[in-house]
Amino acid sequence: MAVSTGAQIGDALRAVVGAANVLESAEEREYYSWDLSQEPLAVAEVVARPGSAEEIAAVVRVAHEAGIPVVPRGGGISYTQGFEPASGAVVLIDTTRMTRVDVNVEDLYVVADVGVTWEELYLATSAEGVRTPYFGPLSGRFATVGGTLSQNSLFYGSGVYGTAADCTIGLEVVGAGGTVVRTGSWAHRNGSPFTRYYGPDLTGLFLADTGALGVKSRAAIRLIELPLVNEAISFAFDTFAGANAAMAEMARLQVAAELFIFDPANHAIYRKLGFSFLEGVEWSLHASVEGSDETLVDAQVALLRGIAGRTGREIDPSLPLAMRADPFGGGLRGFVGTEGHVRLPVHGVFPFSKVEAAQAAAAALVESRRAVIELHDLRVTYLTAVSAGFVVFEPVVWWPDSIGPYRARHAPADMVEQFGSAPPNLEARAAGTALRREFATMFSAMGGTHLQVGKWYPFRESVESATFETLGAIKGALDPRRLVNPGSLGL
Ligand SMILES: Cc1cc2nc3c(=O)[nH]c(=O)nc-3n(C[C@H](O)[C@H](O)[C@H](O)COP(=O)(O)OP(=O)(O)OC[C@H]3O[C@@H](n4cnc5c(N)ncnc54)[C@H](O)[C@@H]3O)c2cc1C
């Protein structure tokens, strides 16, 4: 069907994905258009829900012909305006109907549709005795492969294997006009997606682009043998500097799959959930070690214990063990604070040498904003986590507010019942979002970079102009009419 005006787009999309998969009610468009940031941009004109890579390509072609931008969305559990439309005249592409997973145990890769969640991917691969090396964010019950590779992400497995992008070996991407491009050995006419490098790294070009350069439809990710042994250790420290120094030394061994620090305010939350041994603990450092041989894992744990034990006090390791036992369950409590606060992370990615300074600067910023923090009942907690070779330092800013459409649909039922009808608190929201942006600006001034750039982090302002111009030229070549997620990455 030829489409000449925006008004006909709904009919053209229905012809491609079926009537049930085109959403036009105000409520659905708003739900799909707004992320968790509490900083909504526009509401999409229409939401299309393709069920296959072919349908993604057809949706993109329909929109391109009509001259209407497309914006891809995965699980929608992000908070940097990446999928929020810069203007309302867009087709929002929800990928969550796409859930096919093909596991190739012999060649050690999995091909997943972009709408597969990390929990689904873990279940499908572990049933075959394998796993992706990085195996998901804490939000992996909702976060999809497509959204996560477009943001880049770290947590489970990252201490040894790095980020989601580091573990990706091939992509299938639908370009602005609907052309399907494959990367790495997947692009070989007679090949398969078994290795990332075949000519220049086009896989890398599309990773972490927050959907600015194309709509991913499928991804090939490396597999490893499923580790059957998992052990954990935890240590208490009086200062962040002490915990951070031990963490850095442990990270050099690259044997801890997860290696992270919690702050005293986080401990207060976990104590309420039953982790009473955190009473009196200031900063805590946690490490998970995995493998297929118990003797080897024991030896690696002993090495880490030797480092942390020099300056820290060993405590019960139930926290990292509980996270491993239900990797994607705990994150859900992070939707809404226990007293009706929304929680919004902001982070800087730093080399080991700058983490202590970043934490000191964050503490000084919080101290200097003490009056406004107390006035609006703001809170700040901290998570510090290692990915192979670097550190993410993440303050989480809380404020009392209405919970918004995403949390209302997905937060645990008891939380929605308790806080679902809380009215908007615009003054606290202004103070909380301002503090979040102050953290981002400060980290950028210290040379920190960011995952999840979206339309929120100051990417354009922070990179050298020649670099941004090069990226702009690539965007111009791939999407000359600026019809793919306009505004993402500042493009
Ligand atoms: C409680 C909680 C815990 C979290 N834990 C972690 C964590 O441990 N580690 C971490 O790194 N992050 C974490 N996050 C942040 C976030 O959940 C992750 O970044 C997650 O990967 C987002 O995935 P998604 O599918 O929801 O992406 P979305 O929010 O749907 O999209 C993110 C970006 O990707 C783009 N995109 C989506 N699909 C495609 C596609 N098919 N093609 C091209 N572009 C696309 C969108 O346009 C957008 O710019 C957490 C968030 C919450 C709320």
Coordinates of C-alpha atoms and ligand atoms in Angstrom, one line a residue:
M1 CA 0.0 0.0 0.0
A2 CA 1.4 3.4 -1.0
V3 CA 1.3 5.9 1.9
S4 CA 1.4 9.6 1.1
T5 CA 0.3 11.1 4.4
G6 CA 0.7 10.5 8.1
A7 CA -3.0 9.9 8.4
Q8 CA -2.8 6.7 6.3
I9 CA 0.1 5.2 8.3
G10 CA -2.1 3.2 10.6
D11 CA -3.8 1.4 7.7
A12 CA -0.4 0.7 6.0
L13 CA 1.0 -0.7 9.3
R14 CA -2.0 -2.9 9.9
A15 CA -1.5 -4.4 6.4
V16 CA 2.1 -5.4 7.5
V17 CA 1.7 -6.5 11.2
G18 CA -2.0 -7.1 11.6
A19 CA -4.6 -5.0 13.2
A20 CA -4.0 -6.3 16.7
N21 CA -0.4 -5.1 16.5
V22 CA -1.0 -1.5 15.7
L23 CA -1.8 0.5 18.8
E24 CA -3.4 4.0 18.5
S25 CA -5.2 4.6 21.8
A26 CA -3.8 7.6 23.8
E27 CA -3.1 5.3 26.8
E28 CA -1.1 2.8 24.9
R29 CA 0.9 5.4 22.9
E30 CA 1.7 7.2 26.2
Y31 CA 2.8 3.9 27.9
Y32 CA 5.1 3.0 25.0
S33 CA 6.5 6.5 24.6
W34 CA 7.7 7.3 28.1
D35 CA 10.6 5.7 29.9
L36 CA 11.3 5.7 33.6
S37 CA 13.1 9.1 33.6
Q38 CA 10.1 11.1 34.8
E39 CA 11.2 13.5 31.9
P40 CA 8.7 12.6 29.1
L41 CA 9.3 14.0 25.6
A42 CA 6.6 13.6 22.9
V43 CA 4.0 10.8 22.5
A44 CA 4.3 8.7 19.3
E45 CA 1.6 8.9 16.7
V46 CA 1.3 5.1 16.5
V47 CA 2.9 2.0 17.9
A48 CA 3.7 -1.0 15.6
R49 CA 4.5 -4.4 17.1
P50 CA 6.3 -6.5 14.4
G51 CA 6.7 -10.2 15.0
S52 CA 9.7 -11.0 12.9
A53 CA 12.8 -9.4 11.3
E54 CA 10.9 -9.3 8.0
E55 CA 8.0 -7.4 9.6
I56 CA 10.5 -4.9 11.1
A57 CA 11.9 -4.2 7.7
A58 CA 8.4 -3.8 6.2
V59 CA 7.4 -1.4 9.0
V60 CA 10.5 0.7 8.4
R61 CA 9.8 0.7 4.7
V62 CA 6.2 1.9 5.2
A63 CA 7.4 4.7 7.5
H64 CA 10.2 5.7 5.2
E65 CA 7.9 6.0 2.3
A66 CA 5.6 8.2 4.3
G67 CA 8.5 10.3 5.5
I68 CA 7.8 9.5 9.2
P69 CA 10.6 8.6 11.6
V70 CA 10.8 5.3 13.4
V71 CA 11.9 4.9 17.0
P72 CA 12.8 1.4 18.2
R73 CA 11.9 0.2 21.7
G74 CA 12.8 -3.0 23.6
G75 CA 11.7 -3.7 27.1
G76 CA 11.3 0.0 27.8
I77 CA 13.1 -0.2 31.1
S78 CA 15.6 2.6 30.6
Y79 CA 15.8 6.2 31.8
T80 CA 17.8 8.3 29.3
Q81 CA 15.0 9.2 26.8
G82 CA 16.5 6.8 24.2
F83 CA 13.2 5.6 22.9
E84 CA 11.2 8.7 23.9
P85 CA 10.2 10.4 20.6
A86 CA 11.8 13.8 20.1
S87 CA 8.5 14.8 18.4
G88 CA 5.2 13.1 18.2
A89 CA 5.1 12.3 14.5
V90 CA 6.9 8.9 14.8
V91 CA 6.1 5.3 14.4
L92 CA 7.3 3.6 17.6
I93 CA 8.5 0.0 17.0
D94 CA 7.9 -2.3 20.0
T95 CA 10.0 -5.4 19.4
T96 CA 8.8 -7.5 22.4
R97 CA 6.7 -9.9 20.1
M98 CA 10.0 -11.1 18.6
T99 CA 11.2 -13.9 20.9
R100 CA 12.9 -16.6 18.8
V101 CA 16.2 -18.1 20.1
D102 CA 18.4 -20.5 18.1
V103 CA 21.2 -22.0 20.2
N104 CA 24.2 -23.5 18.3
V105 CA 26.1 -25.4 21.0
E106 CA 28.7 -26.8 18.6
D107 CA 29.8 -23.4 17.2
L108 CA 29.3 -21.6 20.5
Y109 CA 26.9 -18.8 19.5
V110 CA 23.2 -18.0 19.9
V111 CA 21.1 -16.1 17.5
A112 CA 18.4 -14.2 19.3
D113 CA 15.5 -12.0 18.1
V114 CA 15.9 -8.5 19.6
G115 CA 12.8 -8.8 21.7
V116 CA 14.1 -11.7 23.8
T117 CA 14.7 -10.8 27.4
W118 CA 17.9 -11.7 29.1
E119 CA 16.0 -14.0 31.5
E120 CA 14.5 -15.8 28.5
L121 CA 17.9 -16.0 26.8
Y122 CA 19.5 -17.4 30.0
L123 CA 16.7 -20.0 30.3
A124 CA 16.9 -21.1 26.7
T125 CA 20.7 -21.4 26.6
S126 CA 21.2 -22.9 30.1
A127 CA 18.7 -25.7 29.1
E128 CA 21.4 -26.7 26.5
G129 CA 24.3 -26.5 29.0
V130 CA 25.6 -23.1 27.7
R131 CA 25.3 -19.4 28.5
T132 CA 26.3 -16.0 27.1
P133 CA 29.4 -14.8 28.9
Y134 CA 27.8 -11.5 30.1
F135 CA 24.3 -12.8 30.9
G136 CA 22.2 -9.8 31.6
P137 CA 21.5 -6.6 33.6
L138 CA 19.7 -6.7 37.0
S139 CA 16.6 -5.6 34.9
G140 CA 16.9 -8.8 32.8
R141 CA 13.3 -9.9 33.4
F142 CA 12.2 -7.0 31.2
A143 CA 15.3 -5.7 29.4
T144 CA 15.7 -7.1 25.8
V145 CA 18.7 -8.2 23.8
G146 CA 18.0 -5.4 21.3
G147 CA 17.6 -2.6 23.9
T148 CA 20.6 -3.8 25.9
L149 CA 23.0 -4.0 22.9
S150 CA 21.8 -0.6 21.8
Q151 CA 22.5 0.9 25.3
N152 CA 25.4 -1.3 26.2
S153 CA 25.2 -2.8 29.6
L154 CA 27.1 -4.6 32.4
F155 CA 26.4 -6.7 35.4
Y156 CA 26.1 -10.5 35.4
G157 CA 29.4 -12.0 34.2
S158 CA 30.9 -8.5 33.4
G159 CA 33.9 -8.8 35.9
V160 CA 35.4 -11.4 33.7
Y161 CA 33.7 -11.0 30.3
G162 CA 33.0 -7.3 30.0
T163 CA 29.9 -5.7 28.6
A164 CA 27.0 -6.9 26.5
A165 CA 28.7 -5.4 23.5
D166 CA 32.0 -7.2 24.2
C167 CA 30.2 -10.5 23.9
T168 CA 28.3 -9.8 20.7
I169 CA 29.7 -11.3 17.5
G170 CA 27.2 -10.2 14.8
L171 CA 24.1 -8.1 14.2
E172 CA 21.3 -8.0 11.7
V173 CA 20.1 -4.4 11.3
V174 CA 17.3 -2.8 9.3
G175 CA 18.5 0.5 7.8
A176 CA 16.5 3.7 7.3
G177 CA 15.0 2.6 4.0
G178 CA 14.3 -1.0 5.1
T179 CA 17.5 -2.6 3.8
V180 CA 18.7 -5.5 6.0
V181 CA 22.4 -5.5 6.8
R182 CA 24.3 -8.3 8.5
T183 CA 27.8 -7.9 10.1
G184 CA 30.9 -10.0 10.7
S185 CA 31.0 -13.6 9.4
W186 CA 27.2 -13.4 9.2
A187 CA 27.6 -11.2 6.2
H188 CA 29.4 -13.9 4.3
R189 CA 27.1 -15.1 1.5
N190 CA 27.8 -18.7 2.4
G191 CA 28.6 -18.1 6.1
S192 CA 27.1 -18.1 9.6
P193 CA 27.5 -15.7 12.6
F194 CA 30.4 -17.5 14.3
T195 CA 32.9 -14.6 14.5
R196 CA 32.8 -10.8 14.7
Y197 CA 35.7 -9.7 12.6
Y198 CA 35.4 -10.1 8.8
G199 CA 36.6 -6.8 7.4
P200 CA 36.0 -3.6 9.4
D201 CA 34.0 -4.0 12.6
L202 CA 30.4 -3.1 11.5
T203 CA 29.0 -4.9 14.5
G204 CA 30.8 -2.3 16.7
L205 CA 29.3 0.5 14.6
F206 CA 25.8 -0.4 15.6
L207 CA 26.4 -1.4 19.2
A208 CA 25.7 1.3 21.9
D209 CA 24.1 3.6 19.2
T210 CA 20.9 3.8 21.3
G211 CA 19.0 3.1 18.1
A212 CA 20.4 6.1 16.1
L213 CA 21.8 4.2 13.2
G214 CA 19.2 1.5 12.5
V215 CA 16.8 -1.0 14.0
K216 CA 18.4 -4.2 15.1
S217 CA 16.3 -7.2 14.3
R218 CA 18.6 -10.1 15.5
A219 CA 21.9 -10.6 17.3
A220 CA 24.5 -13.3 17.5
I221 CA 26.2 -13.6 20.9
R222 CA 29.1 -15.8 22.0
L223 CA 28.4 -18.8 24.2
I224 CA 30.4 -20.5 26.9
E225 CA 29.9 -23.7 28.8
L226 CA 27.4 -23.1 31.6
P227 CA 29.5 -22.7 34.8
L228 CA 28.1 -25.1 37.4
V229 CA 30.1 -24.0 40.4
N230 CA 29.4 -20.6 42.0
E231 CA 30.9 -19.2 45.2
A232 CA 30.8 -15.7 46.7
I233 CA 32.6 -13.7 49.4
S234 CA 31.7 -10.3 51.0
F235 CA 33.8 -7.9 53.0
A236 CA 33.0 -4.8 55.2
F237 CA 35.1 -1.7 55.0
D238 CA 35.0 1.6 57.0
T239 CA 35.6 3.8 54.0
F240 CA 34.9 3.8 50.3
A241 CA 38.6 4.3 49.6
G242 CA 39.4 1.0 51.4
A243 CA 36.7 -1.0 49.5
N244 CA 37.6 0.6 46.2
A245 CA 41.4 -0.1 46.6
A246 CA 40.6 -3.8 47.4
M247 CA 38.1 -4.0 44.5
A248 CA 40.7 -2.6 42.1
E249 CA 43.4 -5.1 43.2
M250 CA 40.9 -8.0 42.9
A251 CA 39.7 -6.8 39.5
R252 CA 43.3 -7.2 38.1
L253 CA 43.0 -11.0 38.6
Q254 CA 39.9 -11.0 36.4
V255 CA 38.4 -14.0 38.2
A256 CA 35.3 -12.4 39.8
A257 CA 32.3 -12.6 37.5
E258 CA 30.6 -9.9 39.5
L259 CA 32.6 -7.5 41.7
F260 CA 30.7 -4.6 43.3
I261 CA 30.4 -2.2 46.2
F262 CA 27.3 -1.1 48.1
D263 CA 27.0 2.0 50.4
P264 CA 25.5 2.4 53.9
A265 CA 22.2 3.6 52.6
N266 CA 21.8 0.5 50.4
H267 CA 22.6 -1.6 53.5
A268 CA 19.7 0.0 55.4
I269 CA 17.4 -1.2 52.6
Y270 CA 18.8 -4.7 52.5
R271 CA 18.6 -4.9 56.3
K272 CA 14.8 -4.4 56.0
L273 CA 14.8 -7.4 53.6
G274 CA 16.4 -9.6 56.2
F275 CA 20.1 -9.2 55.6
S276 CA 20.7 -8.3 59.3
F277 CA 24.4 -9.0 59.2
L278 CA 24.8 -5.6 57.4
E279 CA 24.1 -3.8 60.7
G280 CA 27.0 -1.5 61.4
V281 CA 28.6 -2.1 58.0
E282 CA 29.6 1.1 56.2
W283 CA 30.8 0.0 52.8
S284 CA 30.5 -3.6 51.5
L285 CA 32.4 -5.3 48.7
H286 CA 31.0 -8.4 47.1
A287 CA 32.5 -10.9 44.6
S288 CA 31.0 -13.9 42.8
V289 CA 33.3 -16.5 41.3
E290 CA 32.1 -19.2 38.9
G291 CA 33.6 -22.1 37.0
S292 CA 33.3 -25.7 36.1
D293 CA 35.7 -27.1 38.7
E294 CA 35.3 -26.6 42.4
T295 CA 39.0 -26.8 43.3
L296 CA 39.8 -24.1 40.8
V297 CA 36.9 -21.9 42.0
D298 CA 38.0 -22.5 45.6
A299 CA 41.6 -21.4 44.7
Q300 CA 40.4 -18.2 43.0
V301 CA 38.1 -17.4 46.0
A302 CA 41.2 -17.8 48.2
L303 CA 43.2 -15.4 46.2
L304 CA 40.4 -12.8 46.4
R305 CA 40.0 -13.4 50.1
G306 CA 43.7 -12.8 50.6
I307 CA 43.4 -9.4 49.0
A308 CA 40.2 -8.2 50.6
G309 CA 41.1 -9.7 54.0
R310 CA 44.2 -7.5 54.3
T311 CA 42.1 -4.4 55.0
G312 CA 38.5 -5.6 55.2
R313 CA 36.4 -7.8 57.6
E314 CA 34.8 -10.8 56.0
I315 CA 31.0 -10.9 56.4
D316 CA 28.2 -13.3 55.3
P317 CA 28.1 -13.6 51.5
S318 CA 24.3 -14.0 51.4
L319 CA 23.8 -10.9 49.3
P320 CA 25.8 -11.9 46.2
L321 CA 24.5 -15.5 46.6
A322 CA 20.9 -14.3 46.7
M323 CA 21.4 -12.2 43.6
R324 CA 22.9 -15.2 41.8
A325 CA 20.0 -17.5 43.0
D326 CA 17.4 -15.2 41.4
P327 CA 19.5 -12.9 39.1
F328 CA 16.6 -11.0 37.6
G329 CA 14.2 -10.9 40.5
G330 CA 15.8 -8.5 42.9
G331 CA 15.9 -5.6 40.4
L332 CA 12.2 -5.3 40.4
R333 CA 12.1 -3.9 43.9
G334 CA 14.3 -1.1 42.4
F335 CA 11.3 0.3 40.5
V336 CA 9.9 2.2 43.5
G337 CA 11.5 3.0 46.8
T338 CA 10.1 1.4 49.9
E339 CA 8.5 4.8 50.9
G340 CA 7.1 5.7 47.5
H341 CA 10.2 7.3 46.0
V342 CA 11.0 6.8 42.3
R343 CA 14.7 5.8 41.9
L344 CA 16.7 7.1 39.0
P345 CA 20.3 6.0 38.4
V346 CA 23.0 8.2 36.8
H347 CA 26.5 7.0 36.3
G348 CA 30.0 7.7 35.1
V349 CA 32.3 5.1 33.5
F350 CA 35.8 5.5 34.9
P351 CA 39.3 4.0 34.8
F352 CA 40.3 2.5 38.2
S353 CA 42.5 5.6 38.9
K354 CA 39.6 8.0 38.9
V355 CA 36.9 6.1 40.9
E356 CA 37.9 7.4 44.4
A357 CA 37.9 11.0 43.1
A358 CA 34.5 10.5 41.5
Q359 CA 33.0 9.2 44.8
A360 CA 34.6 12.1 46.7
A361 CA 33.2 14.6 44.2
A362 CA 29.7 12.9 44.4
A363 CA 29.7 13.1 48.2
A364 CA 30.8 16.8 48.1
L365 CA 28.0 17.5 45.6
V366 CA 25.4 15.9 47.8
E367 CA 26.7 17.8 50.8
S368 CA 26.5 21.1 49.0
R369 CA 22.9 20.4 48.0
R370 CA 21.9 19.3 51.5
A371 CA 19.2 22.0 52.0
V372 CA 17.3 21.1 48.8
I373 CA 17.7 17.4 49.5
E374 CA 16.1 17.7 52.9
L375 CA 13.4 20.1 51.6
H376 CA 12.2 17.7 49.0
D377 CA 13.0 14.4 50.8
L378 CA 15.6 13.4 48.2
R379 CA 17.9 10.4 48.8
V380 CA 21.1 9.2 47.1
T381 CA 22.4 5.6 47.2
Y382 CA 25.5 4.3 45.4
L383 CA 26.5 1.2 43.4
T384 CA 30.0 0.7 42.1
A385 CA 30.6 -2.2 39.8
V386 CA 33.5 -3.6 37.7
S387 CA 33.4 -4.6 34.1
A388 CA 36.6 -6.2 32.8
G389 CA 39.1 -3.3 32.8
F390 CA 37.0 -0.4 34.1
V391 CA 34.4 0.7 36.7
V392 CA 30.9 2.1 36.7
F393 CA 30.2 4.5 39.5
E394 CA 26.5 5.0 39.9
P395 CA 24.6 7.3 42.3
V396 CA 20.9 6.5 42.4
V397 CA 18.7 9.6 43.1
W398 CA 15.4 9.1 44.8
W399 CA 12.4 11.4 45.2
P400 CA 8.7 11.1 46.2
D401 CA 6.6 11.3 43.0
S402 CA 3.8 9.7 41.0
I403 CA 5.1 6.4 39.7
G404 CA 4.3 6.9 35.9
P405 CA 2.9 4.4 33.4
Y406 CA 5.8 1.9 33.2
R407 CA 6.1 1.4 36.9
A408 CA 2.3 1.2 37.2
R409 CA 2.3 -1.8 34.8
H410 CA 5.4 -3.6 35.9
A411 CA 6.3 -2.9 39.6
P412 CA 5.5 -5.6 42.1
A413 CA 1.7 -5.6 42.9
D414 CA 2.2 -4.6 46.6
M415 CA 4.2 -1.5 45.5
V416 CA 1.6 -0.5 42.9
E417 CA -1.2 -0.9 45.5
Q418 CA 0.7 1.2 48.0
F419 CA 2.1 3.9 45.8
G420 CA 0.2 3.7 42.5
S421 CA -2.1 6.6 43.2
A422 CA 0.6 9.0 44.6
P423 CA 0.1 12.4 43.0
P424 CA 2.9 14.1 40.9
N425 CA 5.4 16.0 43.1
L426 CA 6.7 18.4 40.5
E427 CA 8.9 20.3 42.9
A428 CA 10.7 17.2 44.1
R429 CA 10.9 16.0 40.5
A430 CA 12.6 19.2 39.4
A431 CA 15.0 19.0 42.3
G432 CA 15.7 15.3 41.7
T433 CA 16.2 15.6 37.9
A434 CA 18.4 18.6 38.4
L435 CA 20.6 16.7 40.9
R436 CA 20.8 13.8 38.4
R437 CA 22.0 16.1 35.6
E438 CA 24.5 17.7 38.0
F439 CA 26.0 14.3 38.6
A440 CA 26.2 13.6 34.8
T441 CA 27.8 17.0 34.0
M442 CA 30.3 16.6 36.8
F443 CA 31.3 13.0 35.8
S444 CA 31.7 14.2 32.2
A445 CA 34.0 17.0 33.3
M446 CA 36.1 14.4 35.1
G447 CA 36.5 12.4 31.8
G448 CA 33.8 9.9 32.7
T449 CA 31.9 8.3 29.8
H450 CA 28.4 6.7 29.8
L451 CA 26.6 3.7 28.7
Q452 CA 22.9 4.4 27.8
V453 CA 23.6 7.8 26.1
G454 CA 20.1 8.1 24.6
K455 CA 18.9 11.7 24.4
W456 CA 20.0 12.5 27.9
Y457 CA 23.7 12.3 28.5
P458 CA 25.8 15.2 27.1
F459 CA 27.5 13.1 24.4
R460 CA 27.8 15.7 21.7
E461 CA 29.2 18.2 24.2
S462 CA 31.7 15.8 25.6
V463 CA 33.4 14.3 22.5
E464 CA 35.9 16.0 20.2
S465 CA 34.3 17.8 17.3
A466 CA 36.1 15.7 14.7
T467 CA 34.7 12.6 16.3
F468 CA 31.2 13.9 16.4
E469 CA 31.5 15.1 12.7
T470 CA 32.6 11.7 11.7
L471 CA 29.7 10.1 13.4
G472 CA 27.4 12.7 11.8
A473 CA 28.8 11.8 8.4
I474 CA 28.1 8.1 9.1
K475 CA 24.5 9.0 10.2
G476 CA 24.1 11.0 7.0
A477 CA 25.2 8.1 4.8
L478 CA 23.0 5.6 6.6
D479 CA 20.0 7.8 7.2
P480 CA 20.1 10.9 5.0
R481 CA 16.6 12.0 5.8
R482 CA 17.0 11.6 9.6
L483 CA 14.2 9.1 9.9
V484 CA 15.7 6.7 12.5
N485 CA 15.3 7.8 16.1
P486 CA 16.1 11.5 15.5
G487 CA 17.9 13.1 18.5
S488 CA 19.4 9.9 19.8
L489 CA 23.2 10.4 20.5
G490 CA 22.5 14.1 19.7
L491 CA 22.3 13.2 15.9
Ligands
LIG1 C1 15.7 -1.8 38.3 C2 16.6 -1.6 37.1 C3 17.8 -2.3 37.1 C4 18.8 -2.1 36.0 N1 19.9 -2.8 36.0 C5 20.9 -2.6 35.1 C6 22.1 -3.3 35.1 O1 22.4 -4.1 36.0 N2 23.0 -3.0 34.2 C7 22.8 -2.1 33.2 O2 23.7 -1.8 32.3 N3 21.6 -1.4 33.1 C8 20.6 -1.7 34.0 N4 19.4 -1.0 34.0 C9 19.2 -0.1 32.9 C10 18.4 -0.8 31.7 O3 17.4 -1.6 32.2 C11 19.2 -1.5 30.7 O4 20.0 -0.6 30.1 C12 18.5 -2.3 29.7 O5 19.5 -3.0 28.9 C13 17.5 -1.6 28.8 O6 16.9 -2.6 27.9 P1 15.5 -2.4 27.2 O7 15.2 -3.6 26.3 O8 14.5 -2.1 28.2 O9 15.8 -1.1 26.3 P2 14.8 0.1 26.0 O10 14.7 0.9 27.2 O11 13.6 -0.4 25.3 O12 15.7 0.9 24.9 C14 16.9 1.4 25.2 C15 17.6 2.1 23.9 O13 17.8 1.1 22.9 C16 17.1 1.4 21.7 N5 16.6 0.2 21.1 C17 15.8 -0.7 21.7 N6 15.6 -1.8 20.9 C18 16.3 -1.5 19.8 C19 16.5 -2.2 18.5 N7 15.9 -3.4 18.3 N8 17.3 -1.6 17.6 C20 17.9 -0.4 17.8 N9 17.7 0.3 19.0 C21 17.0 -0.3 19.9 C22 16.0 2.4 22.1 O14 15.7 3.3 21.1 C23 16.7 3.1 23.3 O15 17.5 4.1 22.8 C24 18.5 -1.2 35.0 C25 17.3 -0.5 35.1 C26 16.3 -0.7 36.1 C27 15.1 0.1 36.1

